[in-house]
Amino acid sequence: MNICRLAIRNIFNILINERINPKKISFRTTFIVKRRLEPPVTKFNARRQRILKAKHFIYDTVEDTDLTDPPDLHVVLTTFVEGIGDVGDVISLDPYYARDNLLLPHKAAYATPENIEKYSNMRKTRIVKARFSSIHAGMTVKTLSKSVIPVFMNPKVPWTLNKMHIQVAFRTEGYDVPEDAFEMPTTPIKGPDPIKEAADFAVYVTINNTERVPVRCRLFHIKQGLETAHLADEYYLEKGEPILAEQKDLLESMQMPEIIKDLSSGISLVEKYRIKYIE
């Protein structure tokens, strides 16, 4: 009984406190207004000031800052930011993204002359090299590591997989990769072989002669209409049987693609947030 009374009393105190001391929410808004009628000017050395009437307190809105986009913000990066730039890069971009994702996490600072000089010198004298060879290399590695590339081969003519077949398969999926950037498995994959239908193997792709990422490929034998068909996304979410036993552990450790419901996530940060690089 005492416990119930105590609980009710605590709830009552909370409600009273919220009513007496309501939380104050601050808003940062700006309205630019203009008087509809010019107020009369009091003459110099007049005995009394001229009294303004109600009509002099009517204002017209010239600009509402909530309805206009703020100007882009100039910042200098203090560290490597994937998809944007490296330390010392001076960029202009959407102010909301800059404050939430760069300034608050201390990944960038306002582009004052002092900060520009400071972080430009830091970039020249740093000992630790950048994590990736370019600002887009990290995103490319992440994308390729979760991709499944379908490779279509002839079901009637004998063949051995080579770099040209892989290059065509990548190009069909929208990746333009030079032939010398591929590294094929040590064991040749030959066909046609019905057992290898929809089975997986991995090739390595080298980016900028620096990053080396394994990419999952899935072998298909060409059927009428299949070479140009768009396979359902759900088909690629499950792992296939490995063609080569030596790649079983590698394929098992590789991530599978995810269905992207937000189409805007495929847009680069540079395009999405109006990022411009300033010399």
Short mmCIF file of C-alpha atoms in Angstrom, two decimals:
data_model
loop_
_atom_site.label_atom_id
_atom_site.label_comp_id
_atom_site.label_asym_id
_atom_site.label_seq_id
_atom_site.Cartn_x
_atom_site.Cartn_y
_atom_site.Cartn_z
CA MET A 1 0.00 0.00 0.00
CA ASN A 2 2.81 2.40 0.93
CA ILE A 3 4.63 1.53 -2.29
CA CYS A 4 1.56 2.41 -4.37
CA ARG A 5 1.14 5.72 -2.56
CA LEU A 6 4.82 6.53 -3.10
CA ALA A 7 4.60 5.75 -6.82
CA ILE A 8 1.46 7.88 -7.25
CA ARG A 9 3.11 10.73 -5.34
CA ASN A 10 6.20 10.60 -7.56
CA ILE A 11 4.09 10.69 -10.72
CA PHE A 12 2.07 13.61 -9.33
CA ASN A 13 5.26 15.53 -8.52
CA ILE A 14 6.59 14.97 -12.04
CA LEU A 15 3.38 16.28 -13.61
CA ILE A 16 3.35 19.35 -11.35
CA ASN A 17 7.01 20.05 -12.09
CA GLU A 18 6.43 19.82 -15.85
CA ARG A 19 3.53 22.24 -15.56
CA ILE A 20 5.37 24.77 -13.41
CA ASN A 21 8.72 24.51 -15.20
CA PRO A 22 7.98 23.71 -18.84
CA LYS A 23 10.90 22.87 -21.08
CA LYS A 24 12.01 25.75 -23.24
CA ILE A 25 12.73 24.95 -26.87
CA SER A 26 14.79 27.51 -28.71
CA PHE A 27 14.38 28.20 -32.40
CA ARG A 28 16.87 30.01 -34.60
CA THR A 29 14.77 31.69 -37.25
CA THR A 30 15.13 35.04 -38.97
CA PHE A 31 12.51 37.12 -40.72
CA ILE A 32 13.48 40.16 -42.77
CA VAL A 33 10.57 42.61 -42.74
CA LYS A 34 9.83 46.10 -44.01
CA ARG A 35 7.36 48.68 -42.78
CA ARG A 36 4.43 49.11 -45.09
CA LEU A 37 4.21 52.85 -44.29
CA GLU A 38 7.15 55.05 -43.44
CA PRO A 39 6.82 56.49 -39.90
CA PRO A 40 6.83 60.28 -39.52
CA VAL A 41 10.12 61.81 -38.43
CA THR A 42 10.20 64.05 -35.39
CA LYS A 43 11.70 67.45 -36.14
CA PHE A 44 14.90 68.52 -34.47
CA ASN A 45 14.36 70.38 -31.17
CA ALA A 46 10.67 69.47 -31.20
CA ARG A 47 8.94 69.67 -27.84
CA ARG A 48 7.43 66.22 -28.16
CA GLN A 49 8.00 63.22 -30.37
CA ARG A 50 5.45 62.33 -32.98
CA ILE A 51 3.34 59.39 -31.90
CA LEU A 52 3.24 56.39 -34.21
CA LYS A 53 -0.15 55.03 -35.11
CA ALA A 54 -1.21 51.43 -35.59
CA LYS A 55 -0.77 51.65 -39.36
CA HIS A 56 2.93 52.32 -38.83
CA PHE A 57 3.34 48.92 -37.16
CA ILE A 58 2.21 46.93 -40.19
CA TYR A 59 5.11 45.00 -41.73
CA ASP A 60 5.54 43.08 -44.96
CA THR A 61 7.76 40.00 -45.02
CA VAL A 62 10.73 40.48 -47.32
CA GLU A 63 12.45 37.15 -46.64
CA ASP A 64 11.88 34.10 -44.47
CA THR A 65 15.19 32.31 -43.93
CA ASP A 66 13.37 29.03 -43.29
CA LEU A 67 12.18 29.03 -46.90
CA THR A 68 15.55 29.82 -48.50
CA ASP A 69 18.60 27.59 -48.69
CA PRO A 70 21.55 28.90 -46.69
CA PRO A 71 24.79 29.50 -48.60
CA ASP A 72 27.33 26.71 -48.85
CA LEU A 73 29.84 26.47 -46.03
CA HIS A 74 33.60 26.59 -46.60
CA VAL A 75 35.58 24.12 -44.48
CA VAL A 76 39.04 22.55 -44.45
CA LEU A 77 39.31 18.84 -43.73
CA THR A 78 41.32 17.85 -40.66
CA THR A 79 41.50 14.14 -41.54
CA PHE A 80 40.79 11.76 -44.39
CA VAL A 81 37.03 11.54 -45.06
CA GLU A 82 35.92 8.70 -47.30
CA GLY A 83 34.21 9.93 -50.44
CA ILE A 84 35.01 13.59 -49.77
CA GLY A 85 38.71 14.34 -49.42
CA ASP A 86 41.94 14.26 -47.46
CA VAL A 87 43.38 16.43 -44.72
CA GLY A 88 44.07 19.97 -45.93
CA ASP A 89 41.45 19.93 -48.70
CA VAL A 90 39.36 23.10 -48.74
CA ILE A 91 35.80 22.45 -49.87
CA SER A 92 32.43 24.15 -49.95
CA LEU A 93 29.33 22.06 -49.30
CA ASP A 94 25.84 21.93 -47.85
CA PRO A 95 25.99 23.63 -44.41
CA TYR A 96 23.69 21.14 -42.67
CA TYR A 97 25.79 18.17 -43.75
CA ALA A 98 28.99 20.04 -42.94
CA ARG A 99 27.95 20.84 -39.37
CA ASP A 100 26.48 17.43 -38.51
CA ASN A 101 29.00 15.16 -40.21
CA LEU A 102 32.24 17.15 -40.43
CA LEU A 103 32.43 19.99 -37.92
CA LEU A 104 30.85 18.28 -34.90
CA PRO A 105 32.87 15.02 -35.26
CA HIS A 106 36.02 17.20 -35.67
CA LYS A 107 36.66 15.96 -39.19
CA ALA A 108 36.79 19.51 -40.52
CA ALA A 109 37.26 23.08 -39.36
CA TYR A 110 36.10 26.42 -40.67
CA ALA A 111 38.19 27.51 -43.64
CA THR A 112 39.96 30.42 -42.01
CA PRO A 113 43.42 31.38 -43.32
CA GLU A 114 44.98 30.05 -40.11
CA ASN A 115 43.24 26.66 -40.38
CA ILE A 116 44.02 26.33 -44.07
CA GLU A 117 47.72 26.92 -43.44
CA LYS A 118 47.74 24.63 -40.40
CA TYR A 119 46.18 21.58 -42.05
CA SER A 120 47.94 22.08 -45.37
CA ASN A 121 51.26 21.88 -43.54
CA MET A 122 50.00 18.86 -41.60
CA ARG A 123 49.30 17.07 -44.86
CA LYS A 124 52.82 17.75 -46.12
CA THR A 125 54.60 16.71 -42.93
CA ARG A 126 52.48 13.76 -41.78
CA ILE A 127 54.20 10.42 -41.29
CA VAL A 128 51.15 8.16 -41.54
CA LYS A 129 49.99 7.77 -45.12
CA ALA A 130 46.38 8.08 -46.21
CA ARG A 131 44.23 5.02 -45.63
CA PHE A 132 43.24 4.79 -49.30
CA SER A 133 44.88 5.86 -52.53
CA SER A 134 42.04 8.27 -53.41
CA ILE A 135 38.89 9.68 -51.85
CA HIS A 136 36.71 7.25 -53.82
CA ALA A 137 38.89 4.16 -53.41
CA GLY A 138 37.38 3.24 -50.05
CA MET A 139 33.83 3.39 -51.37
CA THR A 140 34.86 1.38 -54.42
CA VAL A 141 36.40 -1.31 -52.23
CA LYS A 142 33.26 -1.47 -50.09
CA THR A 143 30.98 -1.69 -53.13
CA LEU A 144 32.97 -4.36 -54.95
CA SER A 145 33.41 -6.48 -51.83
CA LYS A 146 29.61 -6.78 -51.53
CA SER A 147 28.92 -7.33 -55.23
CA VAL A 148 28.05 -10.51 -57.09
CA ILE A 149 29.13 -10.38 -60.74
CA PRO A 150 27.31 -12.80 -63.08
CA VAL A 151 29.60 -14.35 -65.69
CA PHE A 152 27.80 -15.87 -68.70
CA MET A 153 29.62 -18.56 -70.68
CA ASN A 154 28.81 -20.67 -73.74
CA PRO A 155 27.11 -24.02 -72.89
CA LYS A 156 28.25 -25.76 -76.10
CA VAL A 157 31.78 -24.60 -76.95
CA PRO A 158 34.69 -25.56 -74.64
CA TRP A 159 36.20 -22.59 -72.82
CA THR A 160 38.59 -21.57 -70.07
CA LEU A 161 37.84 -18.48 -68.02
CA ASN A 162 40.27 -15.64 -68.59
CA LYS A 163 40.54 -11.94 -67.78
CA MET A 164 38.66 -10.90 -70.91
CA HIS A 165 35.55 -12.82 -69.82
CA ILE A 166 35.71 -11.20 -66.38
CA GLN A 167 36.21 -7.74 -67.88
CA VAL A 168 33.10 -8.14 -70.05
CA ALA A 169 31.09 -9.34 -67.04
CA PHE A 170 32.18 -6.34 -64.96
CA ARG A 171 31.40 -3.95 -67.81
CA THR A 172 27.91 -5.43 -68.14
CA GLU A 173 27.33 -4.64 -64.46
CA GLY A 174 28.54 -1.06 -64.93
CA TYR A 175 32.17 -1.40 -63.78
CA ASP A 176 34.81 -0.32 -66.29
CA VAL A 177 37.92 -2.15 -65.08
CA PRO A 178 41.13 -2.52 -67.13
CA GLU A 179 42.10 -6.08 -67.91
CA ASP A 180 45.44 -5.88 -66.12
CA ALA A 181 43.66 -4.99 -62.85
CA PHE A 182 42.21 -8.52 -62.55
CA GLU A 183 43.88 -11.42 -60.81
CA MET A 184 42.45 -14.80 -61.76
CA PRO A 185 42.34 -17.90 -59.51
CA THR A 186 45.46 -20.05 -59.64
CA THR A 187 43.40 -23.08 -60.69
CA PRO A 188 41.87 -22.63 -64.18
CA ILE A 189 38.09 -22.82 -64.44
CA LYS A 190 37.00 -24.75 -67.52
CA GLY A 191 33.66 -25.61 -69.05
CA PRO A 192 30.99 -26.09 -70.05
CA ASP A 193 30.12 -27.96 -66.88
CA PRO A 194 26.51 -28.20 -65.57
CA ILE A 195 27.83 -28.81 -62.05
CA LYS A 196 29.30 -25.30 -62.03
CA GLU A 197 25.98 -23.65 -62.91
CA ALA A 198 25.22 -20.78 -60.49
CA ALA A 199 28.36 -21.61 -58.50
CA ASP A 200 30.72 -18.98 -57.11
CA PHE A 201 34.36 -18.12 -57.54
CA ALA A 202 36.43 -15.07 -56.61
CA VAL A 203 38.74 -12.80 -58.55
CA TYR A 204 40.91 -10.02 -57.17
CA VAL A 205 40.68 -6.45 -58.43
CA THR A 206 43.51 -3.98 -57.86
CA ILE A 207 42.48 -0.32 -57.55
CA ASN A 208 45.00 2.41 -58.39
CA ASN A 209 47.78 -0.20 -58.11
CA THR A 210 47.24 -0.07 -54.34
CA GLU A 211 44.02 -1.55 -52.94
CA ARG A 212 43.38 -5.24 -53.62
CA VAL A 213 39.82 -6.47 -53.11
CA PRO A 214 38.27 -9.92 -53.74
CA VAL A 215 35.03 -9.89 -55.74
CA ARG A 216 32.48 -12.70 -55.85
CA CYS A 217 31.56 -13.92 -59.34
CA ARG A 218 28.76 -16.34 -60.22
CA LEU A 219 29.01 -18.59 -63.27
CA PHE A 220 26.07 -19.12 -65.62
CA HIS A 221 25.74 -20.95 -68.90
CA ILE A 222 23.99 -18.82 -71.50
CA LYS A 223 20.36 -19.61 -72.12
CA GLN A 224 18.07 -17.87 -74.54
CA GLY A 225 17.25 -14.46 -73.10
CA LEU A 226 19.22 -14.99 -69.89
CA GLU A 227 22.29 -13.05 -71.01
CA THR A 228 20.25 -9.84 -71.18
CA ALA A 229 17.80 -10.57 -68.36
CA HIS A 230 17.86 -8.69 -65.07
CA LEU A 231 17.99 -11.30 -62.34
CA ALA A 232 16.02 -10.58 -59.19
CA ASP A 233 17.98 -8.91 -56.40
CA GLU A 234 16.90 -11.61 -53.94
CA TYR A 235 18.69 -14.19 -56.08
CA TYR A 236 22.07 -12.70 -55.15
CA LEU A 237 21.46 -12.60 -51.39
CA GLU A 238 22.36 -16.26 -50.83
CA LYS A 239 25.83 -17.72 -51.17
CA GLY A 240 26.45 -20.25 -53.92
CA GLU A 241 28.59 -23.35 -53.85
CA PRO A 242 32.28 -22.64 -54.48
CA ILE A 243 33.69 -23.86 -57.78
CA LEU A 244 37.19 -24.17 -56.35
CA ALA A 245 37.78 -25.85 -53.00
CA GLU A 246 40.76 -23.58 -52.38
CA GLN A 247 38.44 -20.54 -52.35
CA LYS A 248 35.85 -21.98 -49.96
CA ASP A 249 37.08 -20.11 -46.88
CA LEU A 250 37.53 -16.88 -48.83
CA LEU A 251 34.02 -16.98 -50.29
CA GLU A 252 32.55 -17.87 -46.91
CA SER A 253 34.15 -14.81 -45.32
CA MET A 254 33.00 -12.40 -48.03
CA GLN A 255 29.86 -10.34 -47.45
CA MET A 256 26.76 -10.66 -49.58
CA PRO A 257 24.95 -7.70 -51.17
CA GLU A 258 22.00 -5.99 -49.52
CA ILE A 259 18.81 -4.76 -51.14
CA ILE A 260 19.02 -0.96 -51.28
CA LYS A 261 15.61 0.59 -50.72
CA ASP A 262 16.88 4.17 -50.57
CA LEU A 263 17.90 5.00 -54.13
CA SER A 264 19.60 8.21 -52.98
CA SER A 265 22.27 6.14 -51.23
CA GLY A 266 23.70 5.32 -54.64
CA ILE A 267 24.46 9.00 -55.29
CA SER A 268 27.98 10.11 -54.46
CA LEU A 269 28.50 12.51 -51.57
CA VAL A 270 30.04 15.06 -53.93
CA GLU A 271 26.86 15.22 -56.00
CA LYS A 272 24.41 14.85 -53.11
CA TYR A 273 25.80 17.64 -50.91
CA ARG A 274 27.06 20.06 -53.61
CA ILE A 275 30.70 19.54 -52.65
CA LYS A 276 33.12 21.76 -54.55
CA TYR A 277 36.89 21.71 -54.20
CA ILE A 278 38.62 25.05 -53.79
CA GLU A 279 42.21 25.53 -54.83
#
